[in-house]
Coordinates of C-alpha atoms in Angstrom, one line a residue:
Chain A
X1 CA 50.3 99.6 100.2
X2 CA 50.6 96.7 102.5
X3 CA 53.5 96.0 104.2
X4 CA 54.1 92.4 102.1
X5 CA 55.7 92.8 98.7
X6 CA 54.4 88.7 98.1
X7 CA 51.7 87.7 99.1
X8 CA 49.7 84.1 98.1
X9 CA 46.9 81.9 99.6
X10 CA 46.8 78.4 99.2
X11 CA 49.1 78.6 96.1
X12 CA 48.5 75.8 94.3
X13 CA 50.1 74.4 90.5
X14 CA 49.6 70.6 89.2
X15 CA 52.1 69.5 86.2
X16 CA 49.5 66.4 85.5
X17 CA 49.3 63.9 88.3
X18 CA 52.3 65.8 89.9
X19 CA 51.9 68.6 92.4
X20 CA 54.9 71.0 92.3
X21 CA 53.3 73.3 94.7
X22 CA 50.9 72.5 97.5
X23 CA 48.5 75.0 98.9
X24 CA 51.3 77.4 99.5
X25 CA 50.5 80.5 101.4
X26 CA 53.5 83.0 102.2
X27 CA 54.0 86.4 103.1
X28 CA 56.8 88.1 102.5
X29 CA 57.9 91.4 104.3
X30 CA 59.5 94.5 102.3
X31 CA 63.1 94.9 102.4
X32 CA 64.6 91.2 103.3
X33 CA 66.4 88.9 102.0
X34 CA 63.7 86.0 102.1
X35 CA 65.2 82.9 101.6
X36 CA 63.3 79.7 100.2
X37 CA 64.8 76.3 101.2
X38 CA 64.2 73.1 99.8
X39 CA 65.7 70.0 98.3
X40 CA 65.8 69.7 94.7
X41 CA 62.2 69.1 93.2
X42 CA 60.6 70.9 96.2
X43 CA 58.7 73.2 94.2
X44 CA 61.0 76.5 94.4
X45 CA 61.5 77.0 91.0
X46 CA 57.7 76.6 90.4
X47 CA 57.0 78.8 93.0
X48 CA 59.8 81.8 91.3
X49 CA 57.3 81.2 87.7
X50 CA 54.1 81.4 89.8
X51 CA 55.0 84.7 91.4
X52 CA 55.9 86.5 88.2
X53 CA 53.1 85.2 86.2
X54 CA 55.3 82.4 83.9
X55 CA 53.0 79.6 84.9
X56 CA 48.9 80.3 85.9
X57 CA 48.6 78.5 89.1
X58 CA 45.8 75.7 89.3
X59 CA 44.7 76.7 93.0
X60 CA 44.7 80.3 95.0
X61 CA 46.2 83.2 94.5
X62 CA 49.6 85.6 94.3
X63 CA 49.9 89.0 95.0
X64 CA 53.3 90.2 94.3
X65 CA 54.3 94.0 94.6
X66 CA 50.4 94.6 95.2
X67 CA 49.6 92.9 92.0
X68 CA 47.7 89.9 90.8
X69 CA 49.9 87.0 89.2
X70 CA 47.2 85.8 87.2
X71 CA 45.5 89.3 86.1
X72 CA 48.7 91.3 86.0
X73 CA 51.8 89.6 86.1
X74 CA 53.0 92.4 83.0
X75 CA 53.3 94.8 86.0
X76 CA 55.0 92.2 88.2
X77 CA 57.8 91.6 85.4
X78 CA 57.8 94.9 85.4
X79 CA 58.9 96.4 88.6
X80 CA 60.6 92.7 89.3
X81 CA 64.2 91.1 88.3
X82 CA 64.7 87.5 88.0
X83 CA 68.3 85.3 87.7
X84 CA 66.8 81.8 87.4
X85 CA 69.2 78.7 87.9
X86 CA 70.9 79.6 84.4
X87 CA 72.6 82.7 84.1
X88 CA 70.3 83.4 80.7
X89 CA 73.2 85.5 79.7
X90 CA 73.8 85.5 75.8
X91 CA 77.0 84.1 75.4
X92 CA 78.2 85.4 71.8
X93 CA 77.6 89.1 73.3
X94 CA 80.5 91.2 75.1
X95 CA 79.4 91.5 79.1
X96 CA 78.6 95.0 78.1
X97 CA 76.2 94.2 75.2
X98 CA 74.4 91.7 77.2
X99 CA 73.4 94.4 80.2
X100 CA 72.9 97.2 77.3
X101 CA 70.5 95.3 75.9
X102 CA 68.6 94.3 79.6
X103 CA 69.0 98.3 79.7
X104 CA 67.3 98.7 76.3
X105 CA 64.5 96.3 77.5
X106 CA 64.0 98.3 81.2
X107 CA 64.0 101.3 78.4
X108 CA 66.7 103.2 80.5
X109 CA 68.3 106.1 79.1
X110 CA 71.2 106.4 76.9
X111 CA 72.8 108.1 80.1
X112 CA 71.7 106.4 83.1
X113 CA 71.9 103.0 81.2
X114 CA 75.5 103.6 80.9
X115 CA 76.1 105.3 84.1
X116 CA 74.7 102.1 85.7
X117 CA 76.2 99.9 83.5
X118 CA 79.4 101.3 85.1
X119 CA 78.2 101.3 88.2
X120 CA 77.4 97.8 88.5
X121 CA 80.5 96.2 87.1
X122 CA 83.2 98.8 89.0
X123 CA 80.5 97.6 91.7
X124 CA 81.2 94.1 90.9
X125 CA 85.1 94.1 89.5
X126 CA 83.9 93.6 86.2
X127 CA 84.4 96.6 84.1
X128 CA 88.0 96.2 82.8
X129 CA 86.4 93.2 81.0
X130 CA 83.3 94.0 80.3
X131 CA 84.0 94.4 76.3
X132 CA 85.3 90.5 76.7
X133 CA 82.6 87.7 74.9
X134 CA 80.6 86.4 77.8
X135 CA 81.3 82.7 76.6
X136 CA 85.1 83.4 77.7
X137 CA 84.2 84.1 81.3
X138 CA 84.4 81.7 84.3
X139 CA 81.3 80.4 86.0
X140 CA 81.5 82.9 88.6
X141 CA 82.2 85.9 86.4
X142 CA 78.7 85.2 84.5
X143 CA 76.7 84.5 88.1
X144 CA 78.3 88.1 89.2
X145 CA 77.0 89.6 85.6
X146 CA 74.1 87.8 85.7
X147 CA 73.1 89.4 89.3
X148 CA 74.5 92.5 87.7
X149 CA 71.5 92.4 84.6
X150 CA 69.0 91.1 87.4
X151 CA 69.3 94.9 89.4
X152 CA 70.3 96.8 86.2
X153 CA 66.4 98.3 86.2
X154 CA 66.4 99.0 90.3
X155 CA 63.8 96.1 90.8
X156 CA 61.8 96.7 93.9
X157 CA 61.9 92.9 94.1
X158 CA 64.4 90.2 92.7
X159 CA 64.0 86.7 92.4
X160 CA 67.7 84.8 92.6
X161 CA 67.1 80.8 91.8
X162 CA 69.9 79.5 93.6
X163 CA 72.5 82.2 92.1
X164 CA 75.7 79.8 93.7
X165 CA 74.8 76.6 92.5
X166 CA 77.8 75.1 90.6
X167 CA 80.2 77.6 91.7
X168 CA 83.2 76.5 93.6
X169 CA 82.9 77.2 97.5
X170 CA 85.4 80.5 96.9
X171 CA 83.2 81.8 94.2
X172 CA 80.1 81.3 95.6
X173 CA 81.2 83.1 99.3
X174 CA 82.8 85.9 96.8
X175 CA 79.1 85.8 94.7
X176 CA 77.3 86.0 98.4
X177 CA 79.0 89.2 99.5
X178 CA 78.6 91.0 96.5
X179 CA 74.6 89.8 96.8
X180 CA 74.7 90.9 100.5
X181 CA 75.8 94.0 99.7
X182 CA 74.5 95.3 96.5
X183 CA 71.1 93.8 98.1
X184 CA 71.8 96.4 101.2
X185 CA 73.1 98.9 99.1
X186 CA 70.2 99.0 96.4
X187 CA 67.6 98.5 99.0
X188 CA 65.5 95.8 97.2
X189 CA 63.7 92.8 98.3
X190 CA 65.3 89.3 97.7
X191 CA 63.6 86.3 97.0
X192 CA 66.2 83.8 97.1
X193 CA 65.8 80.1 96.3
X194 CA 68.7 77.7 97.5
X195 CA 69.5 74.3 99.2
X196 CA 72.6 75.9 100.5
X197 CA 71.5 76.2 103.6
X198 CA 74.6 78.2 105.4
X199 CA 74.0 80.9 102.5
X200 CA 70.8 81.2 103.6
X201 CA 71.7 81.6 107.6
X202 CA 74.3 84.5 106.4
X203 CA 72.2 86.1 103.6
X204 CA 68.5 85.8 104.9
X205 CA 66.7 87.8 107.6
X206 CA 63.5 85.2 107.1
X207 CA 63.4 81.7 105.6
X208 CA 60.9 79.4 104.5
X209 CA 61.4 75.5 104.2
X210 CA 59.3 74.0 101.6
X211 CA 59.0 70.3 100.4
X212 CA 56.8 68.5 98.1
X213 CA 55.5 71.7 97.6
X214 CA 54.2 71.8 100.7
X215 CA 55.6 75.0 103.4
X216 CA 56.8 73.0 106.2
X217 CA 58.4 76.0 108.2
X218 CA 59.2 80.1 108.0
X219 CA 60.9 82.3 110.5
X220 CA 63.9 84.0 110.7
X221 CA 67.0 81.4 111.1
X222 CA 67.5 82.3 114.7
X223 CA 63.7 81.4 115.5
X224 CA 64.1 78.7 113.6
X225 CA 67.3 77.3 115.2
X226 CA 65.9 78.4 118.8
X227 CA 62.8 76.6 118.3
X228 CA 64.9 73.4 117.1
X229 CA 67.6 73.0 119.2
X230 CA 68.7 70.5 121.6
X231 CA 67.2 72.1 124.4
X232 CA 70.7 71.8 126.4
X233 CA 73.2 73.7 128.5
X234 CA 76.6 72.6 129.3
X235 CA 78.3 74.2 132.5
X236 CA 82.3 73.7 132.9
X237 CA 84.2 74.8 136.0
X238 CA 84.6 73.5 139.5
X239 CA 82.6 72.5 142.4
X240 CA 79.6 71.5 140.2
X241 CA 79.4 68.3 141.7
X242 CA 77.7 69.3 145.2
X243 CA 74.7 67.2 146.5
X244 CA 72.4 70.1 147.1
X245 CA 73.8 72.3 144.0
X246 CA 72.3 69.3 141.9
X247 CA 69.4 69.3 144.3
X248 CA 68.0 72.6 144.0
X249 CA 68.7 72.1 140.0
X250 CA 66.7 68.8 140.2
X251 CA 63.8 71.0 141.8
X252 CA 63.1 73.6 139.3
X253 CA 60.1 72.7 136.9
X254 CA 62.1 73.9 133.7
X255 CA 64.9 71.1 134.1
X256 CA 64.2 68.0 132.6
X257 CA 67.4 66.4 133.8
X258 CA 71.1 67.3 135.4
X259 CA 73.9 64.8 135.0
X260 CA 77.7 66.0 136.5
X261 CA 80.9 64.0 134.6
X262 CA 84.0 65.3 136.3
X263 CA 84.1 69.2 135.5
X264 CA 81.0 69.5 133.6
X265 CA 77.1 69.6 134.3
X266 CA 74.8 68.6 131.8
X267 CA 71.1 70.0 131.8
X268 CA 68.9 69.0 130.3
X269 CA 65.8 71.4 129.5
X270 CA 61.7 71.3 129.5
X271 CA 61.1 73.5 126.2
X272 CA 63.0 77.1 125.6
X273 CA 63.6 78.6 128.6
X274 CA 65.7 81.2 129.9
X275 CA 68.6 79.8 130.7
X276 CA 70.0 82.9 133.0
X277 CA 68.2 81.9 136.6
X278 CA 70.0 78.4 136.0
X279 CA 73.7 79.7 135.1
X280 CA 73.0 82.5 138.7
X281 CA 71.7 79.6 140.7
X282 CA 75.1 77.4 140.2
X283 CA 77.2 80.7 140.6
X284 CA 75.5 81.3 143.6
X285 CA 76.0 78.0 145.2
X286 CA 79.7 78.8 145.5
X287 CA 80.9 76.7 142.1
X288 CA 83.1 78.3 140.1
X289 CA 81.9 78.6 136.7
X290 CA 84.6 78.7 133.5
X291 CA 82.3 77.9 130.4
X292 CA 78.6 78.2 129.8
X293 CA 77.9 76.7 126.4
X294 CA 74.0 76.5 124.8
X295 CA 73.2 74.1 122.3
X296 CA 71.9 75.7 119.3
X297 CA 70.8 73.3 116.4
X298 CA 71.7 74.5 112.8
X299 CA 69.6 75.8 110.3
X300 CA 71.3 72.6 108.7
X301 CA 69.9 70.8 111.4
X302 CA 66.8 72.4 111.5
X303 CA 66.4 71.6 107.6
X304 CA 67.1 68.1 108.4
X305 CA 65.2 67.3 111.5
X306 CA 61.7 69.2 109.0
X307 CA 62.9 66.6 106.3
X308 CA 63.2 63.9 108.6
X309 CA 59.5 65.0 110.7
X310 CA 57.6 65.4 107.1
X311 CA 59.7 62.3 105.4
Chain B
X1 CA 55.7 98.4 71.5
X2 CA 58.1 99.5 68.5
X3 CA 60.9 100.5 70.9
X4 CA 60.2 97.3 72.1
X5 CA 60.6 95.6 68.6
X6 CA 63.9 97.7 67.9
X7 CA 65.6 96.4 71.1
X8 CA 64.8 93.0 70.2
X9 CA 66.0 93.4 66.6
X10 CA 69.1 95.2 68.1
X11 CA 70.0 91.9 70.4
X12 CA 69.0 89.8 67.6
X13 CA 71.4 91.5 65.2
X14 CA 74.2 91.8 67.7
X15 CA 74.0 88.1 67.5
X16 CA 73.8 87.1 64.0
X17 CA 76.6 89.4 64.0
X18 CA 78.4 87.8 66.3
X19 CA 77.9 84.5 64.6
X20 CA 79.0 85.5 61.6
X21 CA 82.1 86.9 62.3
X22 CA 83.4 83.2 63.2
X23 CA 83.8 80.2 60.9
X24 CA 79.8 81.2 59.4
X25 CA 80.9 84.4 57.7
X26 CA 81.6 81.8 54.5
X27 CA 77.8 81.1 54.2
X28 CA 76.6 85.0 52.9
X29 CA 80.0 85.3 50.9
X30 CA 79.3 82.4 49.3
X31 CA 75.8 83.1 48.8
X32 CA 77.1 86.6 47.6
X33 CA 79.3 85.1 45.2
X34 CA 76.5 83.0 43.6
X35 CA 73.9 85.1 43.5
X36 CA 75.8 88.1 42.8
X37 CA 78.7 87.1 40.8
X38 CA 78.6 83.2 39.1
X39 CA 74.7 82.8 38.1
X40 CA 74.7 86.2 36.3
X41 CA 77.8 85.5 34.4
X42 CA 76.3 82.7 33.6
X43 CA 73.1 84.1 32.4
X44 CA 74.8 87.2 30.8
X45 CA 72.0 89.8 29.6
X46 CA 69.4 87.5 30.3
X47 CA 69.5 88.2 34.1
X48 CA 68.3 91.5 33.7
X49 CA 65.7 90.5 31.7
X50 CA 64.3 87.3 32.3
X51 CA 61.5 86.7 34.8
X52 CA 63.9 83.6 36.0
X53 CA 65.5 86.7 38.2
X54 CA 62.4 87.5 39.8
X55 CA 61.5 83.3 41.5
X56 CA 65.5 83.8 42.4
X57 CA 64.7 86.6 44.8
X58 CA 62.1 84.8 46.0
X59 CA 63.7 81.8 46.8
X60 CA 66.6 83.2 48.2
X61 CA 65.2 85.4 50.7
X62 CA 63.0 82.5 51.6
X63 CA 66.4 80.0 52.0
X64 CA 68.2 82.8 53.9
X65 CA 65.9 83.5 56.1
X66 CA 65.7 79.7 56.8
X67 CA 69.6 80.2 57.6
X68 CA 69.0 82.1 60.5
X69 CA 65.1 81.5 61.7
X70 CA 65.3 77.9 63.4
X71 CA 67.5 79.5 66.4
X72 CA 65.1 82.2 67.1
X73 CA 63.6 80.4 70.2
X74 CA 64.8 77.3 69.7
X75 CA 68.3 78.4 70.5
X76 CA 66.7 80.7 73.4
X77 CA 66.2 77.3 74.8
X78 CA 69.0 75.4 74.3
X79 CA 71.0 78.0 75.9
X80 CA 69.2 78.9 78.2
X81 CA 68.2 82.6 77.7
X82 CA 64.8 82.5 76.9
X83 CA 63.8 81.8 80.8
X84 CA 65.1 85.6 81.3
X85 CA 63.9 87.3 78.5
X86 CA 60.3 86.0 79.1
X87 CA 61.0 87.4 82.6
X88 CA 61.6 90.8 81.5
X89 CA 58.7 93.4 80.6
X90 CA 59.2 92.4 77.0
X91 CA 55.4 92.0 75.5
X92 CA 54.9 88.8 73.7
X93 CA 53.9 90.7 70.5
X94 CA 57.8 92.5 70.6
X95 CA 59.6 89.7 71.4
X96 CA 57.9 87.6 68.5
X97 CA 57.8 90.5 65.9
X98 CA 61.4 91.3 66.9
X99 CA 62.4 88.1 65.9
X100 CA 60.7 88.0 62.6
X101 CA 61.8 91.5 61.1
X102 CA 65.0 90.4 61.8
X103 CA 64.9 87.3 59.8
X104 CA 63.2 89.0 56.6
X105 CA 65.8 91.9 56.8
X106 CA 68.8 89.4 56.7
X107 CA 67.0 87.7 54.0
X108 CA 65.8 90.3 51.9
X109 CA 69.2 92.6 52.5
X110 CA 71.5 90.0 51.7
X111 CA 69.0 89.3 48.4
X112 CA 68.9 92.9 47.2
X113 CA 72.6 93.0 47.8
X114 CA 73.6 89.8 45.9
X115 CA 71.1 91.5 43.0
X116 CA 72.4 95.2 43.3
X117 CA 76.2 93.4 43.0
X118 CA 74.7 91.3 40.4
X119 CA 74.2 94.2 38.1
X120 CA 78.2 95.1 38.4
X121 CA 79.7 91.8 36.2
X122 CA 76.7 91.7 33.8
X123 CA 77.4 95.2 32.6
X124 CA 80.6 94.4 32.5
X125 CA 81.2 91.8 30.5
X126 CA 77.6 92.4 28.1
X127 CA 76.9 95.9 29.0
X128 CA 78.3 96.9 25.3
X129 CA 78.9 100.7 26.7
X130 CA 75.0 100.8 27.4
X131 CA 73.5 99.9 31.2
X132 CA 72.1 97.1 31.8
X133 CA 69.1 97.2 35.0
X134 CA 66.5 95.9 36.2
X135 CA 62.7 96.9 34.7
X136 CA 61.2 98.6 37.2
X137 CA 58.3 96.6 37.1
X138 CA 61.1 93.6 37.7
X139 CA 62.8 95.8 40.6
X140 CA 58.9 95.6 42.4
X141 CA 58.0 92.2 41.6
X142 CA 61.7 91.4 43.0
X143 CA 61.1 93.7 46.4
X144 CA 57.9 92.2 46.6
X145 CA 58.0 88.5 45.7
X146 CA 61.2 88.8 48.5
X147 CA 59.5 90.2 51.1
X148 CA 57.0 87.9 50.5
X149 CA 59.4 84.8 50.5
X150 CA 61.1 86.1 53.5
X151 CA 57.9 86.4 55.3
X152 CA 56.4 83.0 54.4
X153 CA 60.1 81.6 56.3
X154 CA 60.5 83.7 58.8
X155 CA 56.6 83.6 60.1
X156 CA 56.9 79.1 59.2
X157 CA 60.2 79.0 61.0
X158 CA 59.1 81.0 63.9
X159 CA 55.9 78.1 64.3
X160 CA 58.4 75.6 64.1
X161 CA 61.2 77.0 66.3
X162 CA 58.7 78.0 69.3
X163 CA 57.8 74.2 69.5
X164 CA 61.3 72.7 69.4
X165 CA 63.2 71.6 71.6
X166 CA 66.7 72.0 70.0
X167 CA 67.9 74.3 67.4
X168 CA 69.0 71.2 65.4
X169 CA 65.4 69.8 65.7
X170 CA 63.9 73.1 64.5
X171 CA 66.1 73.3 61.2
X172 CA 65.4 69.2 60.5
X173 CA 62.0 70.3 60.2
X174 CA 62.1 73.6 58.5
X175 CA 64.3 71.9 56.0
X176 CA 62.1 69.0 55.2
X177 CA 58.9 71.6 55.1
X178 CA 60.9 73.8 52.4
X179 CA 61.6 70.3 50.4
X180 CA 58.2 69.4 50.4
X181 CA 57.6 73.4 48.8
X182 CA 60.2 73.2 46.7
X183 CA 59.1 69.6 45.6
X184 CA 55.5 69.0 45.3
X185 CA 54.5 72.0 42.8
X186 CA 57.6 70.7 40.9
X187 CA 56.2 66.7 41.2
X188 CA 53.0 67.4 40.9
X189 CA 53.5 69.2 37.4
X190 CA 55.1 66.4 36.3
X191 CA 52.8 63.9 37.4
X192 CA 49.8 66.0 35.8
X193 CA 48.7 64.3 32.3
X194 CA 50.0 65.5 29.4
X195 CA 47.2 67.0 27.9
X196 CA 47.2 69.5 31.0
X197 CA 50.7 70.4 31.2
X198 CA 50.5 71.7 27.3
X199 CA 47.8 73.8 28.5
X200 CA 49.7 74.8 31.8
X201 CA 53.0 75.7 29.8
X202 CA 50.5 77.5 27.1
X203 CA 48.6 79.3 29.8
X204 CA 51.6 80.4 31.5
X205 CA 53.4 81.5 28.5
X206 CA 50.6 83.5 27.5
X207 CA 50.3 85.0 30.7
X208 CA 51.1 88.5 31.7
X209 CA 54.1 88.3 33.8
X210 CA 53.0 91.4 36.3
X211 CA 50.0 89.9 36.8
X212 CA 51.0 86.4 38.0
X213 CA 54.0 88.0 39.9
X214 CA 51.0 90.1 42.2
X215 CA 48.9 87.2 42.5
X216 CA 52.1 85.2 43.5
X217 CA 52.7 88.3 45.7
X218 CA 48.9 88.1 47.3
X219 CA 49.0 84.8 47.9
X220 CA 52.2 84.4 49.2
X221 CA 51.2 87.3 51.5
X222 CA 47.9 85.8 52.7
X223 CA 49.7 82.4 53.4
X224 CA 52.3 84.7 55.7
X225 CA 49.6 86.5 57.6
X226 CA 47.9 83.4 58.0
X227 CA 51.1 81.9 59.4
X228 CA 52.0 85.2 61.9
X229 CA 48.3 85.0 63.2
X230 CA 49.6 81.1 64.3
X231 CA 52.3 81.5 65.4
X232 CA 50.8 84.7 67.6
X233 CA 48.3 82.7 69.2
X234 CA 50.8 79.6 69.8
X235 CA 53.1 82.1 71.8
X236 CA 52.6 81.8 75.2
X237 CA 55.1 82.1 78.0
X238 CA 53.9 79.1 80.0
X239 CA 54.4 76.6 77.3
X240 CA 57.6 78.3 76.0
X241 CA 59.2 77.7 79.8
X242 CA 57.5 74.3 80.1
X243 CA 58.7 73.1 76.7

C-alpha cells in the first residue's frame, strides 16, 4: 500500500451553477494530523463528504485508505471515523448509550466495547458522568464525547470538521490537547478541517489552504511560514553603525537592503537565505551583537496574504 | 445485516424510551386506557365478538405507529445526527429496516397490549363466571390486519419523513395523508347513489367475515411492500445530507 492514506485528482463537485470544490488534487501522508484551512464556504465540508463517499463527485477521483470513493466508499466508512461540524450525538441518550451504540455499529465486542468505552472517557475525564443525558452536558463536554465515538472503532483515518468551532477559547485549547494526544496515542491519521488557524499551526504536521474550492497552498506550517515571511533580519547591539560594516553588507548579492537606526540594523533580504554568514560577518567586524531576531510571518499571515493573492 | 437491524432497533428503542419517560408517557397510557379499559366497557360482550374489534386493531397500530414514525429521519435531521450515522458502516438497507421494525413493534405491542388488557374488564363485569376471548380466527385477523396497519404507516411515514425537512413538517403531512384514508372510503360511500350503497351494505353483510379480513390483509400487504420498495429506492445518502 502506498504511502498516502488520501489520495484525489482533479476532485471536482458542482451543487448547480455553484462549484464547492474545484479540481482538487491532494495527497495525504499516513500518520499526520493534516489540517485543511479555509474560510467558511471554501469547500471543506464538501471535500470531508467527497472522501467518504456521502456525495459522488462531478469531476476526478478519491482514493481514501486505498479505496475508491465512488466504487467503494462502504469500505472507506468502514475503516474511517467522522465528527462533522455537529457533534451528531443523540441527546435523549446517557454519554454511555450513545458510544455503546457507535460500539454496536463498529460490532465491537461485549468486552472490548466496554473496555474501550472506559478507556476513552477515563482518557477524556468523562466517565464519572458518563450515565448523565447527553443534552445536560456543556458544549465542550459533547465535542470531547463526540471525538470520543469518532475513535471508538480505532479508525485508521478520522475526519474532525472543525471539532472547536463554538467552544469558548478554554474549551477549545482543553478539546486540542485531548485531540493531540489521543491522535498520538491511537496512532491514526487526522483529517482536520478548521478556520482556526493557530489550532492548526499546534495540531498539524501538514496543511492545505483551500478557497473557492480551489487548493491554493499545502506544506507543513513552517514551510509555509518560511516561504511567506517578511524576508527580514533585525540585529541589536553596538557598533553596527560602521561605514564599512554596512559596506561589506551592501556588497553581498543576498541583501536587498541595510538600514542602521541607533542600535539596530535592518536587513533587508533577496528570497530565503541563510541568514548565518550575515549574523558572522557583523560579529566579525568587531560590533557587538545582543539580539538577532528573524521575521517569520504567521500561518495567520500566510492564510491572509493567499486570501489576499487569490481575492 | 440483521445485527445491523438489531443495533438500529436498540438505538431507536433507547430513544422512544427515553421520550417517553418525560411529559409523553401520557400518550400510550391514555391510549391504554381507551383501547384497553373505556371502549370495551363500553361495548361489554360485544368486543369479543364483534368484527368492530378487528378495523380497531388495525387502526390503532396504524395511528401509533404514526405517533412515532415522522421523527425517524426527519428528526435525524433536525438534530443533527443523521450526518454521523450515514458516516458509519451502517448499510442503507439496516438503517432503513431498523427504523421501520421499530415503528410496527411499538404499534402492534402497544395494540396487542391494549387488546390482551382489554379482555380483563370485559370478563369482569359480563364474563357471568364463563371467559370471555377472542375467536381465534379474530385473534389472526387482529395480528394480521395490525401488522398490516402498522406496516402501511411505518413504510408511508418513512417516505415522508426521509424528504422532510423538520419533524413538524413530516407529521403535518403524514397526518393529512391518514385524513385523506380515513376520509375518502368514508365520503365516498356516502356520496355513492343509493341504489349501490343497499347493495354494498347487502354485499358486505352477506359476506364472510374471514374472507374479507385476508383480502383486507393482502391488500393492505401489497400496498406496504409497494411502499418499502419506494421508500428503498428513495434512500440515498447523498440526498439525505443534501436535504
Amino acid at each position: 500500500m502506498n504511502d498516502f492514506i488520501i489520495r484525489t485528482d482533479n476532485l471536482t463537485r458542482n451543487f448547480g451553477s455553484l462549484r464547492a470544490v474545484d479540481h482538487l488534487s491532494l495527497e495525504v501522508p499516513r500518520g499526520i494530523i493534516f489540517g485543511f484551512l479555509g474560510p467558511n464556504g471554501a469547500g471543506k465540508t464538501t471535500t470531508i463528504r467527497l472522501l467518504l463517499g456521502l456525495l459522488e463527485p462531478t469531476e476526478g477521483h478519491a482514493r481514501v485508505l486505498g479505496f475508491d470513493s465512488r466504487t467503494l466508499a462502504d469500505k472507506i466508512r468502514r475503516h474511517s471515523g467522522a465528527l462533522f461540524e455537529h457533534s451528531g450525538l443523540y441527546e435523549r441518550l446517557s454519554a454511555e448509550d450513545n458510544l455503546e451504540f457507535y460500539g454496536r455499529i463498529w460490532r465491537l465486542g461485549t468486552k472490548e466495547r466496554r473496555a474501550r468505552i472506559k478507556e476513552l472517557l477515563t482518557h477524556l475525564r468523562l466517565w464519572e458522568r458518563r450515565k448523565e443525558k447527553v443534552k445536560t452536558w456543556s458544549r465542550g463536554m459533547k465535542q470531547k464525547l463526540a471525538v470520543a465515538r469518532t475513535l471508538l472503532h480505532r479508525p485508521s483515518l478520522v475526519f474532525l470538521d472543525e471539532p472547536t468551532s463554538g467552544l469558548d477559547p478554554m474549551a477549545a485549547a482543553a478539546l486540542r490537547d485531548d485531540l493531540a494526544a489521543l491522535a498520538a496515542h491511537e496512532g491514526v491519521t487526522v483529517f482536520l478541517t478548521t478556520h482556526n488557524l493557530a489550532e492548526a499551526e499546534k495540531l498539524c504536521g501538514l496543511v492545505g489552504v483551500i478557497r473557492q474550492g480551489q487548493l491554493l497552498a499545502v506544506g507543513s506550517p513552517d514551510e509555509l511560514q518560511t516561504s511567506r515571511s517578511a524576508r527580514r533580519l533585525e540585529i541589536i547591539g553596538r557598533g553596527l553603525g560602521r561605514e564599512k560594516l554596512l559596506a561589506s553588507l551592501r556588497a553581498r548579492p543576498e541583501i536587498a537592503a541595510v538600514e542602521q537606526q541607533n542600535n539596530r540594523l535592518v536587513v533587508e533580504l533577496n528570497g530565503t537565505v541563510d541568514t548565518a554568514p550575515i549574523v558572522n560577518l557583523v560579529v566579525n567586524s568587531g560590533a557587538e551583537v545582543e539580539e538577532v531576531h528573524k521575521e517569520t510571518a504567521s500561518l495567520e499571515e500566510v492564510f491572509l496574504t493567499l486570501m489576499e493573492e487569490e481575492g | 445485516m440483521i445485527n445491523d437491524i438489531l443495533t438500529v432497533m436498540w438505538k431507536e428503542i433507547k430513544e422512544i424510551l427515553a421520550y417517553l419517560s418525560g411529559r409523553s408517557k401520557l400518550s400510550p397510557m391514555i391510549f391504554v386506557g381507551v383501547f384497553g379499559i373505556f371502549l370495551p366497557l363500553q361495548m361489554g360482550k360485544t368486543w369479543v365478538e364483534s368484527p368492530m374489534v378487528l378495523v380497531y386493531s388495525g387502526w390503532a397500530a396504524l395511528f401509533l405507529v404514526n405517533s412515532i414514525i415522522a421523527d425517524s429521519f426527519a428528526g435525524e435531521r433536525e438534530r443533527y445526527t443523521l450526518e454521523t450515522l450515514l458516516a458509519s458502516r451502517l448499510s442503507d438497507r439496516a438503517i432503513l429496516f431498523g427504523k421501520i421494525w421499530v415503528a410496527m413493534a411499538y404499534g402492534c405491542g402497544m395494540t396487542w397490549l391494549s387488546l390482551s388488557i382489554a379482555l380483563v374488564p370485559v370478563n369482569l363485569m359480563y364474563g357471568q363466571g364463563g371467559l370471555l376471548l377472542y375467536p381465534f380466527t379474530a385473534g389472526l385477523g387482529i395480528a394480521g390486519l395490525s401488522l398490516a396497519g402498522a406496516g402501511l404507516a411505518a413504510s408511508a411515514g418513512v417516505l415522508i419523513s426521509l424528504r422532510a425537512a423538520t419533524v413538524r413538517q413530516a407529521q403535518q403531512t403524514l397526518s393529512i395523508t391518514t385524513m385523506l384514508l380515513l376520509f375518502v372510503p368514508v365520503f365516498g360511500v356516502q356520496a355513492l347513489p343509493s341504489g349501490w350503497k343497499a347493495r354494498l351494505v347487502e354485499a358486505l353483510t352477506a359476506a364472510d367475515i374471514t374472507r374479507v379480513v385476508i383480502i383486507a390483509i393482502g391488500l393492505l400487504a401489497v400496498l406496504d411492500i409497494g411502499l418499502l420498495a419506494i421508500a428503498m429506492a428513495r434512500f440515498r445518502r447523498a440526498r439525505l445530507i443534501l436535504n
